[in-house]
C-alpha cells in the first residue's frame, strides 16, 4: 500500500508536460490513484498488459508503449508493486513524455528514501 504522503506527491504526475490521463494499479487490479475515464476497464487493461509485458522483459523493461491511431498513446511503467498507465497528449513526442515520467518517478523514489 502506498502511504498517503507518497500518494499526494504521486498525483502531481498529472502536471507533467504531455500527461493527458493516468492510473496507478496494484498487482490485484485495485486502483490506488487515477485521473482517467472508465477507470475500472482501464485498470484491468493496464494490469493485464503490464503483467504480460514485464513478464517477458523482466527488469530490463522500463516502460511499454501502445501506439494508437488518435496519437493518444498509452504508456505502462512498472512502479514497485504497481503499474502506472499514462495516456499521452497528442502534442508531445513519445520519448519526451517517457523521459519526463521516468525522471518524475526517480525523484519520487528519492524523496521516499
PDB file of N, CA and C in Angstrom:
ATOM      1  N   UNK A   1       0.847  -1.185   0.000  1.00  0.00           N
ATOM      2  CA  UNK A   1       0.000   0.000   0.000  1.00  0.00           C
ATOM      3  C   UNK A   1       0.886   1.240   0.000  1.00  0.00           C
ATOM      4  N   UNK A   2       0.511   2.206  -0.793  1.00  0.00           N
ATOM      5  CA  UNK A   2       1.252   3.452  -0.866  1.00  0.00           C
ATOM      6  C   UNK A   2       0.816   4.353   0.280  1.00  0.00           C
ATOM      7  N   UNK A   3       1.781   4.964   0.938  1.00  0.00           N
ATOM      8  CA  UNK A   3       1.477   5.888   2.028  1.00  0.00           C
ATOM      9  C   UNK A   3       0.774   7.116   1.478  1.00  0.00           C
ATOM     10  N   UNK A   4      -0.068   7.719   2.292  1.00  0.00           N
ATOM     11  CA  UNK A   4      -0.848   8.880   1.876  1.00  0.00           C
ATOM     12  C   UNK A   4       0.050  10.018   1.401  1.00  0.00           C
ATOM     13  N   UNK A   5       1.142  10.291   2.118  1.00  0.00           N
ATOM     14  CA  UNK A   5       2.047  11.372   1.733  1.00  0.00           C
ATOM     15  C   UNK A   5       2.655  11.104   0.364  1.00  0.00           C
ATOM     16  N   UNK A   6       3.041   9.860   0.118  1.00  0.00           N
ATOM     17  CA  UNK A   6       3.618   9.499  -1.173  1.00  0.00           C
ATOM     18  C   UNK A   6       2.565   9.615  -2.269  1.00  0.00           C
ATOM     19  N   UNK A   7       1.353   9.189  -1.963  1.00  0.00           N
ATOM     20  CA  UNK A   7       0.263   9.264  -2.930  1.00  0.00           C
ATOM     21  C   UNK A   7      -0.048  10.714  -3.287  1.00  0.00           C
ATOM     22  N   UNK A   8      -0.012  11.587  -2.302  1.00  0.00           N
ATOM     23  CA  UNK A   8      -0.242  13.011  -2.562  1.00  0.00           C
ATOM     24  C   UNK A   8       0.822  13.580  -3.498  1.00  0.00           C
ATOM     25  N   UNK A   9       2.060  13.152  -3.325  1.00  0.00           N
ATOM     26  CA  UNK A   9       3.125  13.585  -4.236  1.00  0.00           C
ATOM     27  C   UNK A   9       2.939  12.942  -5.601  1.00  0.00           C
ATOM     28  N   UNK A  10       2.506  11.687  -5.599  1.00  0.00           N
ATOM     29  CA  UNK A  10       2.360  10.954  -6.849  1.00  0.00           C
ATOM     30  C   UNK A  10       1.328  11.591  -7.779  1.00  0.00           C
ATOM     31  N   UNK A  11       0.228  12.073  -7.234  1.00  0.00           N
ATOM     32  CA  UNK A  11      -0.817  12.615  -8.100  1.00  0.00           C
ATOM     33  C   UNK A  11      -0.377  13.884  -8.829  1.00  0.00           C
ATOM     34  N   UNK A  12       0.786  14.399  -8.468  1.00  0.00           N
ATOM     35  CA  UNK A  12       1.349  15.533  -9.202  1.00  0.00           C
ATOM     36  C   UNK A  12       1.751  15.131 -10.622  1.00  0.00           C
ATOM     37  N   UNK A  13       1.717  13.841 -10.896  1.00  0.00           N
ATOM     38  CA  UNK A  13       2.054  13.342 -12.228  1.00  0.00           C
ATOM     39  C   UNK A  13       1.157  13.959 -13.288  1.00  0.00           C
ATOM     40  N   UNK A  14      -0.052  14.324 -12.898  1.00  0.00           N
ATOM     41  CA  UNK A  14      -0.986  14.921 -13.862  1.00  0.00           C
ATOM     42  C   UNK A  14      -0.496  16.273 -14.381  1.00  0.00           C
ATOM     43  N   UNK A  15       0.475  16.872 -13.685  1.00  0.00           N
ATOM     44  CA  UNK A  15       1.011  18.173 -14.089  1.00  0.00           C
ATOM     45  C   UNK A  15       2.223  18.054 -15.006  1.00  0.00           C
ATOM     46  N   UNK A  16       2.678  16.841 -15.251  1.00  0.00           N
ATOM     47  CA  UNK A  16       3.830  16.638 -16.128  1.00  0.00           C
ATOM     48  C   UNK A  16       3.424  16.946 -17.567  1.00  0.00           C
ATOM     49  N   UNK A  17       4.286  17.660 -18.262  1.00  0.00           N
ATOM     50  CA  UNK A  17       4.016  18.003 -19.656  1.00  0.00           C
ATOM     51  C   UNK A  17       3.783  16.735 -20.473  1.00  0.00           C
ATOM     52  N   UNK A  18       2.659  16.696 -21.163  1.00  0.00           N
ATOM     53  CA  UNK A  18       2.355  15.566 -22.028  1.00  0.00           C
ATOM     54  C   UNK A  18       1.412  14.541 -21.440  1.00  0.00           C
ATOM     55  N   UNK A  19       1.158  14.601 -20.123  1.00  0.00           N
ATOM     56  CA  UNK A  19       0.254  13.639 -19.488  1.00  0.00           C
ATOM     57  C   UNK A  19      -1.183  14.127 -19.668  1.00  0.00           C
ATOM     58  N   UNK A  20      -1.990  13.311 -20.342  1.00  0.00           N
ATOM     59  CA  UNK A  20      -3.399  13.622 -20.511  1.00  0.00           C
ATOM     60  C   UNK A  20      -4.211  13.003 -19.367  1.00  0.00           C
ATOM     61  N   UNK A  21      -3.972  11.704 -19.114  1.00  0.00           N
ATOM     62  CA  UNK A  21      -4.659  10.976 -18.052  1.00  0.00           C
ATOM     63  C   UNK A  21      -3.683   9.964 -17.461  1.00  0.00           C
ATOM     64  N   UNK A  22      -3.967   9.506 -16.238  1.00  0.00           N
ATOM     65  CA  UNK A  22      -3.113   8.490 -15.621  1.00  0.00           C
ATOM     66  C   UNK A  22      -3.939   7.577 -14.722  1.00  0.00           C
ATOM     67  N   UNK A  23      -3.362   6.409 -14.435  1.00  0.00           N
ATOM     68  CA  UNK A  23      -3.960   5.468 -13.488  1.00  0.00           C
ATOM     69  C   UNK A  23      -2.838   4.652 -12.862  1.00  0.00           C
ATOM     70  N   UNK A  24      -2.937   4.410 -11.563  1.00  0.00           N
ATOM     71  CA  UNK A  24      -1.966   3.602 -10.830  1.00  0.00           C
ATOM     72  C   UNK A  24      -2.713   2.402 -10.261  1.00  0.00           C
ATOM     73  N   UNK A  25      -2.265   1.200 -10.651  1.00  0.00           N
ATOM     74  CA  UNK A  25      -2.970  -0.037 -10.325  1.00  0.00           C
ATOM     75  C   UNK A  25      -2.019  -0.993  -9.606  1.00  0.00           C
ATOM     76  N   UNK A  26      -2.507  -1.650  -8.543  1.00  0.00           N
ATOM     77  CA  UNK A  26      -1.664  -2.634  -7.855  1.00  0.00           C
ATOM     78  C   UNK A  26      -1.751  -3.991  -8.547  1.00  0.00           C
ATOM     79  N   UNK A  27      -1.040  -4.976  -8.003  1.00  0.00           N
ATOM     80  CA  UNK A  27      -0.939  -6.307  -8.617  1.00  0.00           C
ATOM     81  C   UNK A  27      -2.260  -7.085  -8.615  1.00  0.00           C
ATOM     82  N   UNK A  28      -3.243  -6.596  -7.882  1.00  0.00           N
ATOM     83  CA  UNK A  28      -4.554  -7.257  -7.848  1.00  0.00           C
ATOM     84  C   UNK A  28      -5.592  -6.497  -8.668  1.00  0.00           C
ATOM     85  N   UNK A  29      -5.171  -5.408  -9.291  1.00  0.00           N
ATOM     86  CA  UNK A  29      -6.083  -4.615 -10.105  1.00  0.00           C
ATOM     87  C   UNK A  29      -6.792  -3.516  -9.354  1.00  0.00           C
ATOM     88  N   UNK A  30      -6.427  -3.312  -8.086  1.00  0.00           N
ATOM     89  CA  UNK A  30      -7.016  -2.233  -7.300  1.00  0.00           C
ATOM     90  C   UNK A  30      -6.414  -0.898  -7.744  1.00  0.00           C
ATOM     91  N   UNK A  31      -7.252   0.099  -7.840  1.00  0.00           N
ATOM     92  CA  UNK A  31      -6.806   1.420  -8.270  1.00  0.00           C
ATOM     93  C   UNK A  31      -6.341   2.218  -7.058  1.00  0.00           C
ATOM     94  N   UNK A  32      -5.078   2.646  -7.090  1.00  0.00           N
ATOM     95  CA  UNK A  32      -4.523   3.448  -5.996  1.00  0.00           C
ATOM     96  C   UNK A  32      -4.778   4.929  -6.229  1.00  0.00           C
ATOM     97  N   UNK A  33      -4.729   5.351  -7.492  1.00  0.00           N
ATOM     98  CA  UNK A  33      -4.972   6.746  -7.856  1.00  0.00           C
ATOM     99  C   UNK A  33      -5.278   6.792  -9.343  1.00  0.00           C
ATOM    100  N   UNK A  34      -6.079   7.772  -9.734  1.00  0.00           N
ATOM    101  CA  UNK A  34      -6.345   7.922 -11.167  1.00  0.00           C
ATOM    102  C   UNK A  34      -6.965   9.263 -11.486  1.00  0.00           C
ATOM    103  N   UNK A  35      -6.802   9.625 -12.710  1.00  0.00           N
ATOM    104  CA  UNK A  35      -7.461  10.771 -13.326  1.00  0.00           C
ATOM    105  C   UNK A  35      -7.714  10.329 -14.767  1.00  0.00           C
ATOM    106  N   UNK A  36      -8.616   9.357 -14.902  1.00  0.00           N
ATOM    107  CA  UNK A  36      -8.830   8.729 -16.201  1.00  0.00           C
ATOM    108  C   UNK A  36     -10.298   8.346 -16.349  1.00  0.00           C
ATOM    109  N   UNK A  37     -10.765   8.353 -17.569  1.00  0.00           N
ATOM    110  CA  UNK A  37     -12.146   7.954 -17.854  1.00  0.00           C
ATOM    111  C   UNK A  37     -12.241   6.438 -17.837  1.00  0.00           C
ATOM    112  N   UNK A  38     -13.370   5.912 -17.414  1.00  0.00           N
ATOM    113  CA  UNK A  38     -13.640   4.468 -17.397  1.00  0.00           C
ATOM    114  C   UNK A  38     -12.526   3.720 -16.653  1.00  0.00           C
ATOM    115  N   UNK A  39     -12.258   4.161 -15.436  1.00  0.00           N
ATOM    116  CA  UNK A  39     -11.101   3.676 -14.667  1.00  0.00           C
ATOM    117  C   UNK A  39     -11.105   2.170 -14.417  1.00  0.00           C
ATOM    118  N   UNK A  40     -12.239   1.564 -14.169  1.00  0.00           N
ATOM    119  CA  UNK A  40     -12.273   0.118 -13.891  1.00  0.00           C
ATOM    120  C   UNK A  40     -11.826  -0.689 -15.110  1.00  0.00           C
ATOM    121  N   UNK A  41     -12.324  -0.335 -16.279  1.00  0.00           N
ATOM    122  CA  UNK A  41     -11.954  -1.037 -17.513  1.00  0.00           C
ATOM    123  C   UNK A  41     -10.471  -0.820 -17.833  1.00  0.00           C
ATOM    124  N   UNK A  42     -10.028   0.404 -17.689  1.00  0.00           N
ATOM    125  CA  UNK A  42      -8.630   0.728 -17.975  1.00  0.00           C
ATOM    126  C   UNK A  42      -7.709   0.026 -16.971  1.00  0.00           C
ATOM    127  N   UNK A  43      -8.122  -0.066 -15.709  1.00  0.00           N
ATOM    128  CA  UNK A  43      -7.311  -0.739 -14.688  1.00  0.00           C
ATOM    129  C   UNK A  43      -7.062  -2.197 -15.077  1.00  0.00           C
ATOM    130  N   UNK A  44      -8.087  -2.877 -15.537  1.00  0.00           N
ATOM    131  CA  UNK A  44      -7.929  -4.279 -15.957  1.00  0.00           C
ATOM    132  C   UNK A  44      -6.969  -4.389 -17.134  1.00  0.00           C
ATOM    133  N   UNK A  45      -7.076  -3.450 -18.077  1.00  0.00           N
ATOM    134  CA  UNK A  45      -6.194  -3.462 -19.241  1.00  0.00           C
ATOM    135  C   UNK A  45      -4.739  -3.202 -18.831  1.00  0.00           C
ATOM    136  N   UNK A  46      -4.520  -2.202 -17.986  1.00  0.00           N
ATOM    137  CA  UNK A  46      -3.161  -1.854 -17.542  1.00  0.00           C
ATOM    138  C   UNK A  46      -2.544  -3.027 -16.787  1.00  0.00           C
ATOM    139  N   UNK A  47      -3.310  -3.650 -15.909  1.00  0.00           N
ATOM    140  CA  UNK A  47      -2.810  -4.794 -15.146  1.00  0.00           C
ATOM    141  C   UNK A  47      -2.434  -5.944 -16.075  1.00  0.00           C
ATOM    142  N   UNK A  48      -3.320  -6.304 -16.960  1.00  0.00           N
ATOM    143  CA  UNK A  48      -3.069  -7.423 -17.870  1.00  0.00           C
ATOM    144  C   UNK A  48      -1.867  -7.153 -18.773  1.00  0.00           C
ATOM    145  N   UNK A  49      -1.858  -6.006 -19.409  1.00  0.00           N
ATOM    146  CA  UNK A  49      -0.743  -5.664 -20.303  1.00  0.00           C
ATOM    147  C   UNK A  49       0.560  -5.523 -19.525  1.00  0.00           C
ATOM    148  N   UNK A  50       0.493  -4.900 -18.358  1.00  0.00           N
ATOM    149  CA  UNK A  50       1.693  -4.726 -17.536  1.00  0.00           C
ATOM    150  C   UNK A  50       2.281  -6.056 -17.121  1.00  0.00           C
ATOM    151  N   UNK A  51       1.452  -6.937 -16.592  1.00  0.00           N
ATOM    152  CA  UNK A  51       1.944  -8.245 -16.145  1.00  0.00           C
ATOM    153  C   UNK A  51       2.555  -9.031 -17.291  1.00  0.00           C
ATOM    154  N   UNK A  52       1.881  -9.069 -18.421  1.00  0.00           N
ATOM    155  CA  UNK A  52       2.387  -9.840 -19.555  1.00  0.00           C
ATOM    156  C   UNK A  52       3.648  -9.232 -20.156  1.00  0.00           C
ATOM    157  N   UNK A  53       3.674  -7.935 -20.330  1.00  0.00           N
ATOM    158  CA  UNK A  53       4.839  -7.274 -20.917  1.00  0.00           C
ATOM    159  C   UNK A  53       6.071  -7.402 -20.040  1.00  0.00           C
ATOM    160  N   UNK A  54       5.891  -7.174 -18.753  1.00  0.00           N
ATOM    161  CA  UNK A  54       7.048  -7.184 -17.862  1.00  0.00           C
ATOM    162  C   UNK A  54       7.461  -8.602 -17.480  1.00  0.00           C
ATOM    163  N   UNK A  55       6.593  -9.580 -17.689  1.00  0.00           N
ATOM    164  CA  UNK A  55       6.995 -10.981 -17.518  1.00  0.00           C
ATOM    165  C   UNK A  55       7.994 -11.356 -18.607  1.00  0.00           C
ATOM    166  N   UNK A  56       7.808 -10.808 -19.784  1.00  0.00           N
ATOM    167  CA  UNK A  56       8.725 -11.072 -20.904  1.00  0.00           C
ATOM    168  C   UNK A  56      10.027 -10.315 -20.701  1.00  0.00           C
ATOM    169  N   UNK A  57       9.929  -9.027 -20.371  1.00  0.00           N
ATOM    170  CA  UNK A  57      11.105  -8.168 -20.281  1.00  0.00           C
ATOM    171  C   UNK A  57      11.812  -8.192 -18.944  1.00  0.00           C
ATOM    172  N   UNK A  58      11.152  -8.733 -17.921  1.00  0.00           N
ATOM    173  CA  UNK A  58      11.696  -8.749 -16.551  1.00  0.00           C
ATOM    174  C   UNK A  58      12.150  -7.357 -16.151  1.00  0.00           C
ATOM    175  N   UNK A  59      13.318  -7.240 -15.583  1.00  0.00           N
ATOM    176  CA  UNK A  59      13.790  -5.952 -15.065  1.00  0.00           C
ATOM    177  C   UNK A  59      14.430  -5.078 -16.145  1.00  0.00           C
ATOM    178  N   UNK A  60      14.580  -5.587 -17.340  1.00  0.00           N
ATOM    179  CA  UNK A  60      15.200  -4.798 -18.399  1.00  0.00           C
ATOM    180  C   UNK A  60      14.237  -3.791 -19.031  1.00  0.00           C
ATOM    181  N   UNK A  61      12.970  -3.993 -18.852  1.00  0.00           N
ATOM    182  CA  UNK A  61      11.953  -3.151 -19.466  1.00  0.00           C
ATOM    183  C   UNK A  61      11.633  -1.967 -18.562  1.00  0.00           C
ATOM    184  N   UNK A  62      11.783  -0.751 -19.096  1.00  0.00           N
ATOM    185  CA  UNK A  62      11.479   0.448 -18.309  1.00  0.00           C
ATOM    186  C   UNK A  62      10.040   0.893 -18.511  1.00  0.00           C
ATOM    187  N   UNK A  63       9.522   0.664 -19.696  1.00  0.00           N
ATOM    188  CA  UNK A  63       8.137   1.004 -19.991  1.00  0.00           C
ATOM    189  C   UNK A  63       7.723   0.343 -21.301  1.00  0.00           C
ATOM    190  N   UNK A  64       6.423   0.333 -21.535  1.00  0.00           N
ATOM    191  CA  UNK A  64       5.850  -0.204 -22.760  1.00  0.00           C
ATOM    192  C   UNK A  64       4.937   0.876 -23.335  1.00  0.00           C
ATOM    193  N   UNK A  65       4.941   1.013 -24.660  1.00  0.00           N
ATOM    194  CA  UNK A  65       4.078   1.985 -25.319  1.00  0.00           C
ATOM    195  C   UNK A  65       3.157   1.264 -26.292  1.00  0.00           C
ATOM    196  N   UNK A  66       1.892   1.591 -26.216  1.00  0.00           N
ATOM    197  CA  UNK A  66       0.911   1.102 -27.178  1.00  0.00           C
ATOM    198  C   UNK A  66       0.492   2.295 -28.023  1.00  0.00           C
ATOM    199  N   UNK A  67       0.859   2.262 -29.306  1.00  0.00           N
ATOM    200  CA  UNK A  67       0.523   3.361 -30.212  1.00  0.00           C
ATOM    201  C   UNK A  67      -0.937   3.264 -30.626  1.00  0.00           C
ATOM    202  N   UNK A  68      -1.564   4.410 -30.670  1.00  0.00           N
ATOM    203  CA  UNK A  68      -2.971   4.478 -31.060  1.00  0.00           C
ATOM    204  C   UNK A  68      -3.120   5.415 -32.250  1.00  0.00           C
ATOM    205  N   UNK A  69      -4.095   5.153 -33.077  1.00  0.00           N
ATOM    206  CA  UNK A  69      -4.305   5.939 -34.280  1.00  0.00           C
ATOM    207  C   UNK A  69      -4.570   7.411 -33.962  1.00  0.00           C
ATOM    208  N   UNK A  70      -5.226   7.687 -32.833  1.00  0.00           N
ATOM    209  CA  UNK A  70      -5.528   9.070 -32.463  1.00  0.00           C
ATOM    210  C   UNK A  70      -4.336   9.789 -31.816  1.00  0.00           C
ATOM    211  N   UNK A  71      -3.187   9.138 -31.778  1.00  0.00           N
ATOM    212  CA  UNK A  71      -1.939   9.686 -31.220  1.00  0.00           C
ATOM    213  C   UNK A  71      -1.936   9.792 -29.706  1.00  0.00           C
ATOM    214  N   UNK A  72      -3.017   9.397 -29.031  1.00  0.00           N
ATOM    215  CA  UNK A  72      -3.049   9.402 -27.564  1.00  0.00           C
ATOM    216  C   UNK A  72      -2.537   8.039 -27.090  1.00  0.00           C
ATOM    217  N   UNK A  73      -1.249   7.836 -27.296  1.00  0.00           N
ATOM    218  CA  UNK A  73      -0.612   6.559 -26.975  1.00  0.00           C
ATOM    219  C   UNK A  73      -0.706   6.255 -25.488  1.00  0.00           C
ATOM    220  N   UNK A  74      -0.682   4.969 -25.175  1.00  0.00           N
ATOM    221  CA  UNK A  74      -0.765   4.526 -23.787  1.00  0.00           C
ATOM    222  C   UNK A  74       0.586   3.971 -23.362  1.00  0.00           C
ATOM    223  N   UNK A  75       1.095   4.478 -22.256  1.00  0.00           N
ATOM    224  CA  UNK A  75       2.367   4.043 -21.692  1.00  0.00           C
ATOM    225  C   UNK A  75       2.073   3.265 -20.409  1.00  0.00           C
ATOM    226  N   UNK A  76       2.860   2.222 -20.175  1.00  0.00           N
ATOM    227  CA  UNK A  76       2.765   1.478 -18.918  1.00  0.00           C
ATOM    228  C   UNK A  76       4.162   1.387 -18.322  1.00  0.00           C
ATOM    229  N   UNK A  77       4.288   1.812 -17.070  1.00  0.00           N
ATOM    230  CA  UNK A  77       5.549   1.802 -16.340  1.00  0.00           C
ATOM    231  C   UNK A  77       5.410   0.924 -15.105  1.00  0.00           C
ATOM    232  N   UNK A  78       6.413   0.096 -14.799  1.00  0.00           N
ATOM    233  CA  UNK A  78       6.387  -0.608 -13.516  1.00  0.00           C
ATOM    234  C   UNK A  78       6.808   0.371 -12.417  1.00  0.00           C
ATOM    235  N   UNK A  79       6.051   0.397 -11.320  1.00  0.00           N
ATOM    236  CA  UNK A  79       6.368   1.273 -10.191  1.00  0.00           C
ATOM    237  C   UNK A  79       6.259   0.426  -8.934  1.00  0.00           C
ATOM    238  N   UNK A  80       7.362  -0.207  -8.539  1.00  0.00           N
ATOM    239  CA  UNK A  80       7.327  -1.106  -7.390  1.00  0.00           C
ATOM    240  C   UNK A  80       6.362  -2.239  -7.644  1.00  0.00           C
ATOM    241  N   UNK A  81       5.369  -2.398  -6.784  1.00  0.00           N
ATOM    242  CA  UNK A  81       4.354  -3.432  -6.945  1.00  0.00           C
ATOM    243  C   UNK A  81       3.117  -2.914  -7.676  1.00  0.00           C
ATOM    244  N   UNK A  82       3.282  -1.858  -8.427  1.00  0.00           N
ATOM    245  CA  UNK A  82       2.181  -1.219  -9.146  1.00  0.00           C
ATOM    246  C   UNK A  82       2.538  -1.085 -10.617  1.00  0.00           C
ATOM    247  N   UNK A  83       1.513  -0.774 -11.394  1.00  0.00           N
ATOM    248  CA  UNK A  83       1.698  -0.395 -12.787  1.00  0.00           C
ATOM    249  C   UNK A  83       1.073   0.978 -12.972  1.00  0.00           C
ATOM    250  N   UNK A  84       1.823   1.846 -13.610  1.00  0.00           N
ATOM    251  CA  UNK A  84       1.337   3.184 -13.926  1.00  0.00           C
ATOM    252  C   UNK A  84       0.953   3.214 -15.392  1.00  0.00           C
ATOM    253  N   UNK A  85      -0.285   3.556 -15.660  1.00  0.00           N
ATOM    254  CA  UNK A  85      -0.732   3.748 -17.033  1.00  0.00           C
ATOM    255  C   UNK A  85      -0.892   5.235 -17.296  1.00  0.00           C
ATOM    256  N   UNK A  86      -0.353   5.693 -18.417  1.00  0.00           N
ATOM    257  CA  UNK A  86      -0.434   7.108 -18.777  1.00  0.00           C
ATOM    258  C   UNK A  86      -0.931   7.216 -20.214  1.00  0.00           C
ATOM    259  N   UNK A  87      -1.918   8.079 -20.415  1.00  0.00           N
ATOM    260  CA  UNK A  87      -2.384   8.409 -21.754  1.00  0.00           C
ATOM    261  C   UNK A  87      -1.696   9.712 -22.144  1.00  0.00           C
ATOM    262  N   UNK A  88      -1.024   9.676 -23.287  1.00  0.00           N
ATOM    263  CA  UNK A  88      -0.228  10.811 -23.756  1.00  0.00           C
ATOM    264  C   UNK A  88      -1.102  11.855 -24.449  1.00  0.00           C
ATOM    265  N   UNK A  89      -0.770  13.116 -24.229  1.00  0.00           N
ATOM    266  CA  UNK A  89      -1.384  14.184 -25.016  1.00  0.00           C
ATOM    267  C   UNK A  89      -0.841  14.084 -26.439  1.00  0.00           C
ATOM    268  N   UNK A  90      -1.598  14.523 -27.396  1.00  0.00           N
ATOM    269  CA  UNK A  90      -1.190  14.370 -28.797  1.00  0.00           C
ATOM    270  C   UNK A  90      -0.041  15.291 -29.203  1.00  0.00           C
ATOM    271  N   UNK A  91       0.208  16.336 -28.471  1.00  0.00           N
ATOM    272  CA  UNK A  91       1.187  17.342 -28.884  1.00  0.00           C
ATOM    273  C   UNK A  91       2.595  17.126 -28.319  1.00  0.00           C
ATOM    274  N   UNK A  92       2.921  15.919 -27.886  1.00  0.00           N
ATOM    275  CA  UNK A  92       4.242  15.681 -27.306  1.00  0.00           C
ATOM    276  C   UNK A  92       4.834  14.390 -27.863  1.00  0.00           C
ATOM    277  N   UNK A  93       6.130  14.388 -27.992  1.00  0.00           N
ATOM    278  CA  UNK A  93       6.849  13.227 -28.503  1.00  0.00           C
ATOM    279  C   UNK A  93       6.862  12.098 -27.461  1.00  0.00           C
ATOM    280  N   UNK A  94       6.768  10.862 -27.936  1.00  0.00           N
ATOM    281  CA  UNK A  94       6.781   9.704 -27.034  1.00  0.00           C
ATOM    282  C   UNK A  94       8.004   9.689 -26.133  1.00  0.00           C
ATOM    283  N   UNK A  95       9.171   9.946 -26.701  1.00  0.00           N
ATOM    284  CA  UNK A  95      10.405   9.872 -25.922  1.00  0.00           C
ATOM    285  C   UNK A  95      10.478  10.973 -24.869  1.00  0.00           C
ATOM    286  N   UNK A  96       9.968  12.143 -25.200  1.00  0.00           N
ATOM    287  CA  UNK A  96       9.960  13.250 -24.243  1.00  0.00           C
ATOM    288  C   UNK A  96       9.052  12.902 -23.062  1.00  0.00           C
ATOM    289  N   UNK A  97       7.867  12.384 -23.360  1.00  0.00           N
ATOM    290  CA  UNK A  97       6.956  12.012 -22.276  1.00  0.00           C
ATOM    291  C   UNK A  97       7.559  10.914 -21.405  1.00  0.00           C
ATOM    292  N   UNK A  98       8.091   9.875 -22.038  1.00  0.00           N
ATOM    293  CA  UNK A  98       8.689   8.775 -21.277  1.00  0.00           C
ATOM    294  C   UNK A  98       9.809   9.283 -20.379  1.00  0.00           C
ATOM    295  N   UNK A  99      10.648  10.155 -20.904  1.00  0.00           N
ATOM    296  CA  UNK A  99      11.750  10.713 -20.121  1.00  0.00           C
ATOM    297  C   UNK A  99      11.212  11.552 -18.955  1.00  0.00           C
ATOM    298  N   UNK A 100      10.195  12.356 -19.203  1.00  0.00           N
ATOM    299  CA  UNK A 100       9.588  13.166 -18.139  1.00  0.00           C
ATOM    300  C   UNK A 100       9.034  12.286 -17.020  1.00  0.00           C
ATOM    301  N   UNK A 101       8.361  11.204 -17.390  1.00  0.00           N
ATOM    302  CA  UNK A 101       7.768  10.301 -16.391  1.00  0.00           C
ATOM    303  C   UNK A 101       8.866   9.586 -15.611  1.00  0.00           C
ATOM    304  N   UNK A 102       9.873   9.071 -16.311  1.00  0.00           N
ATOM    305  CA  UNK A 102      10.960   8.358 -15.626  1.00  0.00           C
ATOM    306  C   UNK A 102      11.675   9.273 -14.636  1.00  0.00           C
ATOM    307  N   UNK A 103      11.909  10.520 -15.009  1.00  0.00           N
ATOM    308  CA  UNK A 103      12.537  11.482 -14.099  1.00  0.00           C
ATOM    309  C   UNK A 103      11.636  11.742 -12.890  1.00  0.00           C
ATOM    310  N   UNK A 104      10.344  11.899 -13.129  1.00  0.00           N
ATOM    311  CA  UNK A 104       9.386  12.114 -12.042  1.00  0.00           C
ATOM    312  C   UNK A 104       9.417  10.944 -11.062  1.00  0.00           C
ATOM    313  N   UNK A 105       9.396   9.724 -11.590  1.00  0.00           N
ATOM    314  CA  UNK A 105       9.407   8.531 -10.733  1.00  0.00           C
ATOM    315  C   UNK A 105      10.712   8.418  -9.949  1.00  0.00           C
ATOM    316  N   UNK A 106      11.838   8.743 -10.580  1.00  0.00           N
ATOM    317  CA  UNK A 106      13.120   8.716  -9.868  1.00  0.00           C
ATOM    318  C   UNK A 106      13.133   9.742  -8.741  1.00  0.00           C
ATOM    319  N   UNK A 107      12.636  10.926  -9.013  1.00  0.00           N
ATOM    320  CA  UNK A 107      12.570  11.976  -7.986  1.00  0.00           C
ATOM    321  C   UNK A 107      11.646  11.550  -6.842  1.00  0.00           C
ATOM    322  N   UNK A 108      10.552  10.895  -7.177  1.00  0.00           N
ATOM    323  CA  UNK A 108       9.614  10.408  -6.163  1.00  0.00           C
ATOM    324  C   UNK A 108      10.284   9.380  -5.271  1.00  0.00           C
ATOM    325  N   UNK A 109      11.071   8.482  -5.859  1.00  0.00           N
ATOM    326  CA  UNK A 109      11.786   7.477  -5.073  1.00  0.00           C
ATOM    327  C   UNK A 109      12.823   8.127  -4.167  1.00  0.00           C
ATOM    328  N   UNK A 110      13.491   9.168  -4.645  1.00  0.00           N
ATOM    329  CA  UNK A 110      14.484   9.863  -3.827  1.00  0.00           C
ATOM    330  C   UNK A 110      13.841  10.508  -2.606  1.00  0.00           C
ATOM    331  N   UNK A 111      12.657  11.088  -2.776  1.00  0.00           N
ATOM    332  CA  UNK A 111      12.004  11.760  -1.648  1.00  0.00           C
ATOM    333  C   UNK A 111      11.456  10.760  -0.636  1.00  0.00           C
ATOM    334  N   UNK A 112      11.189   9.530  -1.073  1.00  0.00           N
ATOM    335  CA  UNK A 112      10.722   8.484  -0.147  1.00  0.00           C
ATOM    336  C   UNK A 112      11.847   7.973   0.721  1.00  0.00           C
ATOM    337  N   UNK A 113      13.076   8.033   0.224  1.00  0.00           N
ATOM    338  CA  UNK A 113      14.227   7.482   0.942  1.00  0.00           C
ATOM    339  C   UNK A 113      14.631   8.317   2.122  1.00  0.00           C
TER     340      UNK A 113
END
